[in-house]
Amino acid sequence: MSNQREQADMFLAQMDQFANTMKESVGVPVLMDQKTGVRMWWDQREIKLRFLISIEKTFKFFEALAEGKLLATRCKKSGKILFPPQVDCPDDPEDEVEWVELPNKGELLTWTVIYVKPYSFGHYPDYTVGIARLENGVQVLAWVRETDPKKLRAGMPVKIEIVRRQPENYLTYEIVPLEE
């Protein structure tokens, strides 16, 4: 288990203990926000979230990932490219969309390193997320495959690569810096 996850679990246990003390004294799990002085309700129910989302209308996107391709949709009338793919044109609901393959090269626009991760990403080491502008102008948000963010710079050439994310073992895409 990661150190960050252990720290989060320890913090949550302390918060639960304090909330239990408050329930005994005032009857409800109330905590005082240190910054604002506002009373906050501490919900002690843990939520483990799993969900199902229909991808029927965008399944072609996932099939393309398995072929090493990144797809978007394009509004037929306006030519607007939508990424991530959408099943309806946001500008004109009557406009149909068609599938288009995105170029895999572009430039890095910006990035940030994720040190404080959501609980469900706590098993990953710190990671970098960036936005790349592809050759056709479409902007893609994805993890950046570079462990040293000091090597990154705005405008550097990058490519989009389809990868299998572990340990979940699913296909996704990453931004990969290219040698200049």
mmCIF file with all atom_site columns, N, CA and C in Angstrom, residues 2-69:
data_model
loop_
_atom_site.group_PDB
_atom_site.id
_atom_site.type_symbol
_atom_site.label_atom_id
_atom_site.label_alt_id
_atom_site.label_comp_id
_atom_site.label_asym_id
_atom_site.label_entity_id
_atom_site.label_seq_id
_atom_site.pdbx_PDB_ins_code
_atom_site.Cartn_x
_atom_site.Cartn_y
_atom_site.Cartn_z
_atom_site.occupancy
_atom_site.B_iso_or_equiv
_atom_site.pdbx_formal_charge
_atom_site.auth_seq_id
_atom_site.auth_comp_id
_atom_site.auth_asym_id
_atom_site.auth_atom_id
_atom_site.pdbx_PDB_model_num
ATOM 1   N N  . SER A 1 2  ? 0.476   2.223  -0.733  1.00 0.00 ? 2  SER A N  1
ATOM 2   C CA . SER A 1 2  ? 1.298   3.420  -0.845  1.00 0.00 ? 2  SER A CA 1
ATOM 3   C C  . SER A 1 2  ? 1.282   4.219  0.446   1.00 0.00 ? 2  SER A C  1
ATOM 4   N N  . ASN A 1 3  ? 2.335   4.976  0.666   1.00 0.00 ? 3  ASN A N  1
ATOM 5   C CA . ASN A 1 3  ? 2.440   5.831  1.840   1.00 0.00 ? 3  ASN A CA 1
ATOM 6   C C  . ASN A 1 3  ? 1.307   6.853  1.863   1.00 0.00 ? 3  ASN A C  1
ATOM 7   N N  . GLN A 1 4  ? 0.980   7.413  0.701   1.00 0.00 ? 4  GLN A N  1
ATOM 8   C CA . GLN A 1 4  ? -0.089  8.405  0.621   1.00 0.00 ? 4  GLN A CA 1
ATOM 9   C C  . GLN A 1 4  ? -1.426  7.799  1.046   1.00 0.00 ? 4  GLN A C  1
ATOM 10  N N  . ARG A 1 5  ? -1.687  6.582  0.613   1.00 0.00 ? 5  ARG A N  1
ATOM 11  C CA . ARG A 1 5  ? -2.935  5.916  0.984   1.00 0.00 ? 5  ARG A CA 1
ATOM 12  C C  . ARG A 1 5  ? -2.961  5.639  2.487   1.00 0.00 ? 5  ARG A C  1
ATOM 13  N N  . GLU A 1 6  ? -1.834  5.223  3.040   1.00 0.00 ? 6  GLU A N  1
ATOM 14  C CA . GLU A 1 6  ? -1.765  4.973  4.490   1.00 0.00 ? 6  GLU A CA 1
ATOM 15  C C  . GLU A 1 6  ? -2.026  6.261  5.267   1.00 0.00 ? 6  GLU A C  1
ATOM 16  N N  . GLN A 1 7  ? -1.435  7.366  4.803   1.00 0.00 ? 7  GLN A N  1
ATOM 17  C CA . GLN A 1 7  ? -1.664  8.657  5.460   1.00 0.00 ? 7  GLN A CA 1
ATOM 18  C C  . GLN A 1 7  ? -3.127  9.067  5.369   1.00 0.00 ? 7  GLN A C  1
ATOM 19  N N  . ALA A 1 8  ? -3.737  8.854  4.201   1.00 0.00 ? 8  ALA A N  1
ATOM 20  C CA . ALA A 1 8  ? -5.153  9.193  4.027   1.00 0.00 ? 8  ALA A CA 1
ATOM 21  C C  . ALA A 1 8  ? -6.017  8.342  4.946   1.00 0.00 ? 8  ALA A C  1
ATOM 22  N N  . ASP A 1 9  ? -5.717  7.043  5.026   1.00 0.00 ? 9  ASP A N  1
ATOM 23  C CA . ASP A 1 9  ? -6.481  6.157  5.917   1.00 0.00 ? 9  ASP A CA 1
ATOM 24  C C  . ASP A 1 9  ? -6.337  6.580  7.370   1.00 0.00 ? 9  ASP A C  1
ATOM 25  N N  . MET A 1 10 ? -5.114  6.976  7.764   1.00 0.00 ? 10 MET A N  1
ATOM 26  C CA . MET A 1 10 ? -4.873  7.421  9.134   1.00 0.00 ? 10 MET A CA 1
ATOM 27  C C  . MET A 1 10 ? -5.648  8.710  9.429   1.00 0.00 ? 10 MET A C  1
ATOM 28  N N  . PHE A 1 11 ? -5.625  9.648  8.485   1.00 0.00 ? 11 PHE A N  1
ATOM 29  C CA . PHE A 1 11 ? -6.355  10.896 8.643   1.00 0.00 ? 11 PHE A CA 1
ATOM 30  C C  . PHE A 1 11 ? -7.853  10.623 8.780   1.00 0.00 ? 11 PHE A C  1
ATOM 31  N N  . LEU A 1 12 ? -8.378  9.760  7.915   1.00 0.00 ? 12 LEU A N  1
ATOM 32  C CA . LEU A 1 12 ? -9.806  9.441  7.973   1.00 0.00 ? 12 LEU A CA 1
ATOM 33  C C  . LEU A 1 12 ? -10.172 8.776  9.296   1.00 0.00 ? 12 LEU A C  1
ATOM 34  N N  . ALA A 1 13 ? -9.300  7.921  9.814   1.00 0.00 ? 13 ALA A N  1
ATOM 35  C CA . ALA A 1 13 ? -9.554  7.269  11.112  1.00 0.00 ? 13 ALA A CA 1
ATOM 36  C C  . ALA A 1 13 ? -9.594  8.317  12.226  1.00 0.00 ? 13 ALA A C  1
ATOM 37  N N  . GLN A 1 14 ? -8.694  9.300  12.181  1.00 0.00 ? 14 GLN A N  1
ATOM 38  C CA . GLN A 1 14 ? -8.693  10.376 13.184  1.00 0.00 ? 14 GLN A CA 1
ATOM 39  C C  . GLN A 1 14 ? -9.970  11.209 13.084  1.00 0.00 ? 14 GLN A C  1
ATOM 40  N N  . MET A 1 15 ? -10.384 11.514 11.853  1.00 0.00 ? 15 MET A N  1
ATOM 41  C CA . MET A 1 15 ? -11.604 12.288 11.652  1.00 0.00 ? 15 MET A CA 1
ATOM 42  C C  . MET A 1 15 ? -12.811 11.511 12.169  1.00 0.00 ? 15 MET A C  1
ATOM 43  N N  . ASP A 1 16 ? -12.851 10.211 11.891  1.00 0.00 ? 16 ASP A N  1
ATOM 44  C CA . ASP A 1 16 ? -13.957 9.385  12.395  1.00 0.00 ? 16 ASP A CA 1
ATOM 45  C C  . ASP A 1 16 ? -13.984 9.375  13.916  1.00 0.00 ? 16 ASP A C  1
ATOM 46  N N  . GLN A 1 17 ? -12.808 9.255  14.528  1.00 0.00 ? 17 GLN A N  1
ATOM 47  C CA . GLN A 1 17 ? -12.732 9.240  15.991  1.00 0.00 ? 17 GLN A CA 1
ATOM 48  C C  . GLN A 1 17 ? -13.258 10.557 16.567  1.00 0.00 ? 17 GLN A C  1
ATOM 49  N N  . PHE A 1 18 ? -12.850 11.678 15.967  1.00 0.00 ? 18 PHE A N  1
ATOM 50  C CA . PHE A 1 18 ? -13.319 12.976 16.446  1.00 0.00 ? 18 PHE A CA 1
ATOM 51  C C  . PHE A 1 18 ? -14.826 13.119 16.221  1.00 0.00 ? 18 PHE A C  1
ATOM 52  N N  . ALA A 1 19 ? -15.303 12.669 15.041  1.00 0.00 ? 19 ALA A N  1
ATOM 53  C CA . ALA A 1 19 ? -16.742 12.744 14.751  1.00 0.00 ? 19 ALA A CA 1
ATOM 54  C C  . ALA A 1 19 ? -17.540 11.910 15.742  1.00 0.00 ? 19 ALA A C  1
ATOM 55  N N  . ASN A 1 20 ? -17.012 10.760 16.118  1.00 0.00 ? 20 ASN A N  1
ATOM 56  C CA . ASN A 1 20 ? -17.693 9.920  17.114  1.00 0.00 ? 20 ASN A CA 1
ATOM 57  C C  . ASN A 1 20 ? -17.761 10.629 18.463  1.00 0.00 ? 20 ASN A C  1
ATOM 58  N N  . THR A 1 21 ? -16.685 11.329 18.841  1.00 0.00 ? 21 THR A N  1
ATOM 59  C CA . THR A 1 21 ? -16.673 12.103 20.090  1.00 0.00 ? 21 THR A CA 1
ATOM 60  C C  . THR A 1 21 ? -17.735 13.194 20.020  1.00 0.00 ? 21 THR A C  1
ATOM 61  N N  . MET A 1 22 ? -17.841 13.853 18.893  1.00 0.00 ? 22 MET A N  1
ATOM 62  C CA . MET A 1 22 ? -18.849 14.907 18.732  1.00 0.00 ? 22 MET A CA 1
ATOM 63  C C  . MET A 1 22 ? -20.257 14.330 18.780  1.00 0.00 ? 22 MET A C  1
ATOM 64  N N  . LYS A 1 23 ? -20.450 13.149 18.214  1.00 0.00 ? 23 LYS A N  1
ATOM 65  C CA . LYS A 1 23 ? -21.782 12.535 18.267  1.00 0.00 ? 23 LYS A CA 1
ATOM 66  C C  . LYS A 1 23 ? -22.186 12.250 19.708  1.00 0.00 ? 23 LYS A C  1
ATOM 67  N N  . GLU A 1 24 ? -21.208 11.822 20.522  1.00 0.00 ? 24 GLU A N  1
ATOM 68  C CA . GLU A 1 24 ? -21.512 11.545 21.931  1.00 0.00 ? 24 GLU A CA 1
ATOM 69  C C  . GLU A 1 24 ? -21.840 12.823 22.691  1.00 0.00 ? 24 GLU A C  1
ATOM 70  N N  . SER A 1 25 ? -21.154 13.929 22.356  1.00 0.00 ? 25 SER A N  1
ATOM 71  C CA . SER A 1 25 ? -21.369 15.158 23.131  1.00 0.00 ? 25 SER A CA 1
ATOM 72  C C  . SER A 1 25 ? -22.516 16.020 22.596  1.00 0.00 ? 25 SER A C  1
ATOM 73  N N  . VAL A 1 26 ? -22.654 16.169 21.276  1.00 0.00 ? 26 VAL A N  1
ATOM 74  C CA . VAL A 1 26 ? -23.712 17.034 20.742  1.00 0.00 ? 26 VAL A CA 1
ATOM 75  C C  . VAL A 1 26 ? -24.742 16.275 19.918  1.00 0.00 ? 26 VAL A C  1
ATOM 76  N N  . GLY A 1 27 ? -24.517 14.992 19.671  1.00 0.00 ? 27 GLY A N  1
ATOM 77  C CA . GLY A 1 27 ? -25.510 14.167 18.996  1.00 0.00 ? 27 GLY A CA 1
ATOM 78  C C  . GLY A 1 27 ? -25.344 14.014 17.500  1.00 0.00 ? 27 GLY A C  1
ATOM 79  N N  . VAL A 1 28 ? -24.458 14.819 16.883  1.00 0.00 ? 28 VAL A N  1
ATOM 80  C CA . VAL A 1 28 ? -24.241 14.719 15.434  1.00 0.00 ? 28 VAL A CA 1
ATOM 81  C C  . VAL A 1 28 ? -22.749 14.822 15.133  1.00 0.00 ? 28 VAL A C  1
ATOM 82  N N  . PRO A 1 29 ? -22.312 14.241 13.985  1.00 0.00 ? 29 PRO A N  1
ATOM 83  C CA . PRO A 1 29 ? -20.885 14.268 13.629  1.00 0.00 ? 29 PRO A CA 1
ATOM 84  C C  . PRO A 1 29 ? -20.480 15.609 13.003  1.00 0.00 ? 29 PRO A C  1
ATOM 85  N N  . VAL A 1 30 ? -20.255 16.616 13.839  1.00 0.00 ? 30 VAL A N  1
ATOM 86  C CA . VAL A 1 30 ? -19.947 17.958 13.374  1.00 0.00 ? 30 VAL A CA 1
ATOM 87  C C  . VAL A 1 30 ? -18.471 18.262 13.613  1.00 0.00 ? 30 VAL A C  1
ATOM 88  N N  . LEU A 1 31 ? -17.828 18.807 12.604  1.00 0.00 ? 31 LEU A N  1
ATOM 89  C CA . LEU A 1 31 ? -16.435 19.232 12.718  1.00 0.00 ? 31 LEU A CA 1
ATOM 90  C C  . LEU A 1 31 ? -16.382 20.721 12.416  1.00 0.00 ? 31 LEU A C  1
ATOM 91  N N  . MET A 1 32 ? -15.390 21.393 12.942  1.00 0.00 ? 32 MET A N  1
ATOM 92  C CA . MET A 1 32 ? -15.208 22.821 12.684  1.00 0.00 ? 32 MET A CA 1
ATOM 93  C C  . MET A 1 32 ? -14.146 22.979 11.612  1.00 0.00 ? 32 MET A C  1
ATOM 94  N N  . ASP A 1 33 ? -14.479 23.672 10.510  1.00 0.00 ? 33 ASP A N  1
ATOM 95  C CA . ASP A 1 33 ? -13.507 23.949 9.459   1.00 0.00 ? 33 ASP A CA 1
ATOM 96  C C  . ASP A 1 33 ? -12.481 24.919 10.025  1.00 0.00 ? 33 ASP A C  1
ATOM 97  N N  . GLN A 1 34 ? -11.194 24.530 9.974   1.00 0.00 ? 34 GLN A N  1
ATOM 98  C CA . GLN A 1 34 ? -10.127 25.321 10.569  1.00 0.00 ? 34 GLN A CA 1
ATOM 99  C C  . GLN A 1 34 ? -9.957  26.686 9.894   1.00 0.00 ? 34 GLN A C  1
ATOM 100 N N  . LYS A 1 35 ? -10.187 26.764 8.592   1.00 0.00 ? 35 LYS A N  1
ATOM 101 C CA . LYS A 1 35 ? -9.977  28.016 7.870   1.00 0.00 ? 35 LYS A CA 1
ATOM 102 C C  . LYS A 1 35 ? -11.122 28.998 8.056   1.00 0.00 ? 35 LYS A C  1
ATOM 103 N N  . THR A 1 36 ? -12.347 28.490 7.989   1.00 0.00 ? 36 THR A N  1
ATOM 104 C CA . THR A 1 36 ? -13.498 29.391 7.977   1.00 0.00 ? 36 THR A CA 1
ATOM 105 C C  . THR A 1 36 ? -14.243 29.472 9.296   1.00 0.00 ? 36 THR A C  1
ATOM 106 N N  . GLY A 1 37 ? -14.009 28.489 10.183  1.00 0.00 ? 37 GLY A N  1
ATOM 107 C CA . GLY A 1 37 ? -14.749 28.446 11.435  1.00 0.00 ? 37 GLY A CA 1
ATOM 108 C C  . GLY A 1 37 ? -16.183 27.959 11.270  1.00 0.00 ? 37 GLY A C  1
ATOM 109 N N  . VAL A 1 38 ? -16.508 27.466 10.086  1.00 0.00 ? 38 VAL A N  1
ATOM 110 C CA . VAL A 1 38 ? -17.856 26.997 9.788   1.00 0.00 ? 38 VAL A CA 1
ATOM 111 C C  . VAL A 1 38 ? -18.005 25.545 10.239  1.00 0.00 ? 38 VAL A C  1
ATOM 112 N N  . ARG A 1 39 ? -19.150 25.239 10.831  1.00 0.00 ? 39 ARG A N  1
ATOM 113 C CA . ARG A 1 39 ? -19.433 23.854 11.226  1.00 0.00 ? 39 ARG A CA 1
ATOM 114 C C  . ARG A 1 39 ? -19.705 23.017 9.979   1.00 0.00 ? 39 ARG A C  1
ATOM 115 N N  . MET A 1 40 ? -19.101 21.832 9.942   1.00 0.00 ? 40 MET A N  1
ATOM 116 C CA . MET A 1 40 ? -19.222 20.934 8.790   1.00 0.00 ? 40 MET A CA 1
ATOM 117 C C  . MET A 1 40 ? -19.743 19.579 9.266   1.00 0.00 ? 40 MET A C  1
ATOM 118 N N  . TRP A 1 41 ? -20.665 19.016 8.507   1.00 0.00 ? 41 TRP A N  1
ATOM 119 C CA . TRP A 1 41 ? -21.155 17.661 8.776   1.00 0.00 ? 41 TRP A CA 1
ATOM 120 C C  . TRP A 1 41 ? -20.131 16.671 8.228   1.00 0.00 ? 41 TRP A C  1
ATOM 121 N N  . TRP A 1 42 ? -19.726 15.709 9.036   1.00 0.00 ? 42 TRP A N  1
ATOM 122 C CA . TRP A 1 42 ? -18.771 14.675 8.619   1.00 0.00 ? 42 TRP A CA 1
ATOM 123 C C  . TRP A 1 42 ? -19.548 13.402 8.347   1.00 0.00 ? 42 TRP A C  1
ATOM 124 N N  . ASP A 1 43 ? -19.724 13.081 7.076   1.00 0.00 ? 43 ASP A N  1
ATOM 125 C CA . ASP A 1 43 ? -20.460 11.873 6.721   1.00 0.00 ? 43 ASP A CA 1
ATOM 126 C C  . ASP A 1 43 ? -19.530 10.685 6.888   1.00 0.00 ? 43 ASP A C  1
ATOM 127 N N  . GLN A 1 44 ? -19.907 9.765  7.726   1.00 0.00 ? 44 GLN A N  1
ATOM 128 C CA . GLN A 1 44 ? -19.028 8.650  8.070   1.00 0.00 ? 44 GLN A CA 1
ATOM 129 C C  . GLN A 1 44 ? -19.273 7.398  7.235   1.00 0.00 ? 44 GLN A C  1
ATOM 130 N N  . ARG A 1 45 ? -20.109 7.521  6.241   1.00 0.00 ? 45 ARG A N  1
ATOM 131 C CA . ARG A 1 45 ? -20.344 6.371  5.371   1.00 0.00 ? 45 ARG A CA 1
ATOM 132 C C  . ARG A 1 45 ? -19.295 6.364  4.274   1.00 0.00 ? 45 ARG A C  1
ATOM 133 N N  . GLU A 1 46 ? -18.646 5.254  4.095   1.00 0.00 ? 46 GLU A N  1
ATOM 134 C CA . GLU A 1 46 ? -17.661 5.139  3.032   1.00 0.00 ? 46 GLU A CA 1
ATOM 135 C C  . GLU A 1 46 ? -18.370 4.707  1.760   1.00 0.00 ? 46 GLU A C  1
ATOM 136 N N  . ILE A 1 47 ? -18.047 5.360  0.675   1.00 0.00 ? 47 ILE A N  1
ATOM 137 C CA . ILE A 1 47 ? -18.662 5.027  -0.605  1.00 0.00 ? 47 ILE A CA 1
ATOM 138 C C  . ILE A 1 47 ? -17.617 4.363  -1.484  1.00 0.00 ? 47 ILE A C  1
ATOM 139 N N  . LYS A 1 48 ? -17.922 3.173  -1.929  1.00 0.00 ? 48 LYS A N  1
ATOM 140 C CA . LYS A 1 48 ? -17.087 2.515  -2.922  1.00 0.00 ? 48 LYS A CA 1
ATOM 141 C C  . LYS A 1 48 ? -17.880 2.587  -4.210  1.00 0.00 ? 48 LYS A C  1
ATOM 142 N N  . LEU A 1 49 ? -17.382 3.326  -5.166  1.00 0.00 ? 49 LEU A N  1
ATOM 143 C CA . LEU A 1 49 ? -18.155 3.641  -6.351  1.00 0.00 ? 49 LEU A CA 1
ATOM 144 C C  . LEU A 1 49 ? -17.720 2.799  -7.536  1.00 0.00 ? 49 LEU A C  1
ATOM 145 N N  . ARG A 1 50 ? -18.650 2.106  -8.087  1.00 0.00 ? 50 ARG A N  1
ATOM 146 C CA . ARG A 1 50 ? -18.476 1.406  -9.361  1.00 0.00 ? 50 ARG A CA 1
ATOM 147 C C  . ARG A 1 50 ? -19.676 1.792  -10.194 1.00 0.00 ? 50 ARG A C  1
ATOM 148 N N  . PHE A 1 51 ? -19.512 1.908  -11.479 1.00 0.00 ? 51 PHE A N  1
ATOM 149 C CA . PHE A 1 51 ? -20.635 2.362  -12.277 1.00 0.00 ? 51 PHE A CA 1
ATOM 150 C C  . PHE A 1 51 ? -20.600 1.733  -13.656 1.00 0.00 ? 51 PHE A C  1
ATOM 151 N N  . LEU A 1 52 ? -21.745 1.737  -14.270 1.00 0.00 ? 52 LEU A N  1
ATOM 152 C CA . LEU A 1 52 ? -21.894 1.294  -15.646 1.00 0.00 ? 52 LEU A CA 1
ATOM 153 C C  . LEU A 1 52 ? -22.356 2.487  -16.459 1.00 0.00 ? 52 LEU A C  1
ATOM 154 N N  . ILE A 1 53 ? -21.685 2.713  -17.573 1.00 0.00 ? 53 ILE A N  1
ATOM 155 C CA . ILE A 1 53 ? -22.060 3.799  -18.472 1.00 0.00 ? 53 ILE A CA 1
ATOM 156 C C  . ILE A 1 53 ? -22.185 3.199  -19.864 1.00 0.00 ? 53 ILE A C  1
ATOM 157 N N  . SER A 1 54 ? -23.291 3.451  -20.504 1.00 0.00 ? 54 SER A N  1
ATOM 158 C CA . SER A 1 54 ? -23.463 2.945  -21.860 1.00 0.00 ? 54 SER A CA 1
ATOM 159 C C  . SER A 1 54 ? -22.465 3.619  -22.792 1.00 0.00 ? 54 SER A C  1
ATOM 160 N N  . ILE A 1 55 ? -21.751 2.809  -23.549 1.00 0.00 ? 55 ILE A N  1
ATOM 161 C CA . ILE A 1 55 ? -20.829 3.325  -24.564 1.00 0.00 ? 55 ILE A CA 1
ATOM 162 C C  . ILE A 1 55 ? -21.241 2.823  -25.944 1.00 0.00 ? 55 ILE A C  1
ATOM 163 N N  . GLU A 1 56 ? -22.485 2.396  -26.025 1.00 0.00 ? 56 GLU A N  1
ATOM 164 C CA . GLU A 1 56 ? -22.987 1.815  -27.275 1.00 0.00 ? 56 GLU A CA 1
ATOM 165 C C  . GLU A 1 56 ? -22.750 2.740  -28.469 1.00 0.00 ? 56 GLU A C  1
ATOM 166 N N  . LYS A 1 57 ? -23.073 4.015  -28.317 1.00 0.00 ? 57 LYS A N  1
ATOM 167 C CA . LYS A 1 57 ? -22.974 4.944  -29.443 1.00 0.00 ? 57 LYS A CA 1
ATOM 168 C C  . LYS A 1 57 ? -21.550 5.431  -29.699 1.00 0.00 ? 57 LYS A C  1
ATOM 169 N N  . THR A 1 58 ? -20.637 5.190  -28.767 1.00 0.00 ? 58 THR A N  1
ATOM 170 C CA . THR A 1 58 ? -19.243 5.601  -28.962 1.00 0.00 ? 58 THR A CA 1
ATOM 171 C C  . THR A 1 58 ? -18.291 4.395  -28.939 1.00 0.00 ? 58 THR A C  1
ATOM 172 N N  . PHE A 1 59 ? -18.837 3.189  -29.075 1.00 0.00 ? 59 PHE A N  1
ATOM 173 C CA . PHE A 1 59 ? -18.001 1.988  -28.987 1.00 0.00 ? 59 PHE A CA 1
ATOM 174 C C  . PHE A 1 59 ? -16.917 1.958  -30.056 1.00 0.00 ? 59 PHE A C  1
ATOM 175 N N  . LYS A 1 60 ? -17.163 2.584  -31.177 1.00 0.00 ? 60 LYS A N  1
ATOM 176 C CA . LYS A 1 60 ? -16.159 2.626  -32.250 1.00 0.00 ? 60 LYS A CA 1
ATOM 177 C C  . LYS A 1 60 ? -14.848 3.249  -31.749 1.00 0.00 ? 60 LYS A C  1
ATOM 178 N N  . PHE A 1 61 ? -14.955 4.227  -30.833 1.00 0.00 ? 61 PHE A N  1
ATOM 179 C CA . PHE A 1 61 ? -13.772 4.845  -30.239 1.00 0.00 ? 61 PHE A CA 1
ATOM 180 C C  . PHE A 1 61 ? -12.913 3.791  -29.544 1.00 0.00 ? 61 PHE A C  1
ATOM 181 N N  . PHE A 1 62 ? -13.547 2.922  -28.774 1.00 0.00 ? 62 PHE A N  1
ATOM 182 C CA . PHE A 1 62 ? -12.822 1.901  -28.021 1.00 0.00 ? 62 PHE A CA 1
ATOM 183 C C  . PHE A 1 62 ? -12.292 0.800  -28.937 1.00 0.00 ? 62 PHE A C  1
ATOM 184 N N  . GLU A 1 63 ? -13.045 0.463  -29.960 1.00 0.00 ? 63 GLU A N  1
ATOM 185 C CA . GLU A 1 63 ? -12.550 -0.494 -30.955 1.00 0.00 ? 63 GLU A CA 1
ATOM 186 C C  . GLU A 1 63 ? -11.295 0.047  -31.635 1.00 0.00 ? 63 GLU A C  1
ATOM 187 N N  . ALA A 1 64 ? -11.294 1.340  -31.928 1.00 0.00 ? 64 ALA A N  1
ATOM 188 C CA . ALA A 1 64 ? -10.141 1.962  -32.587 1.00 0.00 ? 64 ALA A CA 1
ATOM 189 C C  . ALA A 1 64 ? -8.915  1.945  -31.683 1.00 0.00 ? 64 ALA A C  1
ATOM 190 N N  . LEU A 1 65 ? -9.122  2.158  -30.371 1.00 0.00 ? 65 LEU A N  1
ATOM 191 C CA . LEU A 1 65 ? -7.980  2.071  -29.446 1.00 0.00 ? 65 LEU A CA 1
ATOM 192 C C  . LEU A 1 65 ? -7.294  0.710  -29.578 1.00 0.00 ? 65 LEU A C  1
ATOM 193 N N  . ALA A 1 66 ? -8.087  -0.353 -29.693 1.00 0.00 ? 66 ALA A N  1
ATOM 194 C CA . ALA A 1 66 ? -7.533  -1.704 -29.830 1.00 0.00 ? 66 ALA A CA 1
ATOM 195 C C  . ALA A 1 66 ? -6.736  -1.853 -31.125 1.00 0.00 ? 66 ALA A C  1
ATOM 196 N N  . GLU A 1 67 ? -7.017  -0.999 -32.108 1.00 0.00 ? 67 GLU A N  1
ATOM 197 C CA . GLU A 1 67 ? -6.275  -1.007 -33.381 1.00 0.00 ? 67 GLU A CA 1
ATOM 198 C C  . GLU A 1 67 ? -5.136  0.008  -33.377 1.00 0.00 ? 67 GLU A C  1
ATOM 199 N N  . GLY A 1 68 ? -4.933  0.681  -32.234 1.00 0.00 ? 68 GLY A N  1
ATOM 200 C CA . GLY A 1 68 ? -3.861  1.664  -32.137 1.00 0.00 ? 68 GLY A CA 1
ATOM 201 C C  . GLY A 1 68 ? -4.211  3.019  -32.715 1.00 0.00 ? 68 GLY A C  1
ATOM 202 N N  . LYS A 1 69 ? -5.508  3.309  -32.864 1.00 0.00 ? 69 LYS A N  1
ATOM 203 C CA . LYS A 1 69 ? -5.950  4.571  -33.458 1.00 0.00 ? 69 LYS A CA 1
ATOM 204 C C  . LYS A 1 69 ? -6.733  5.389  -32.439 1.00 0.00 ? 69 LYS A C  1
#
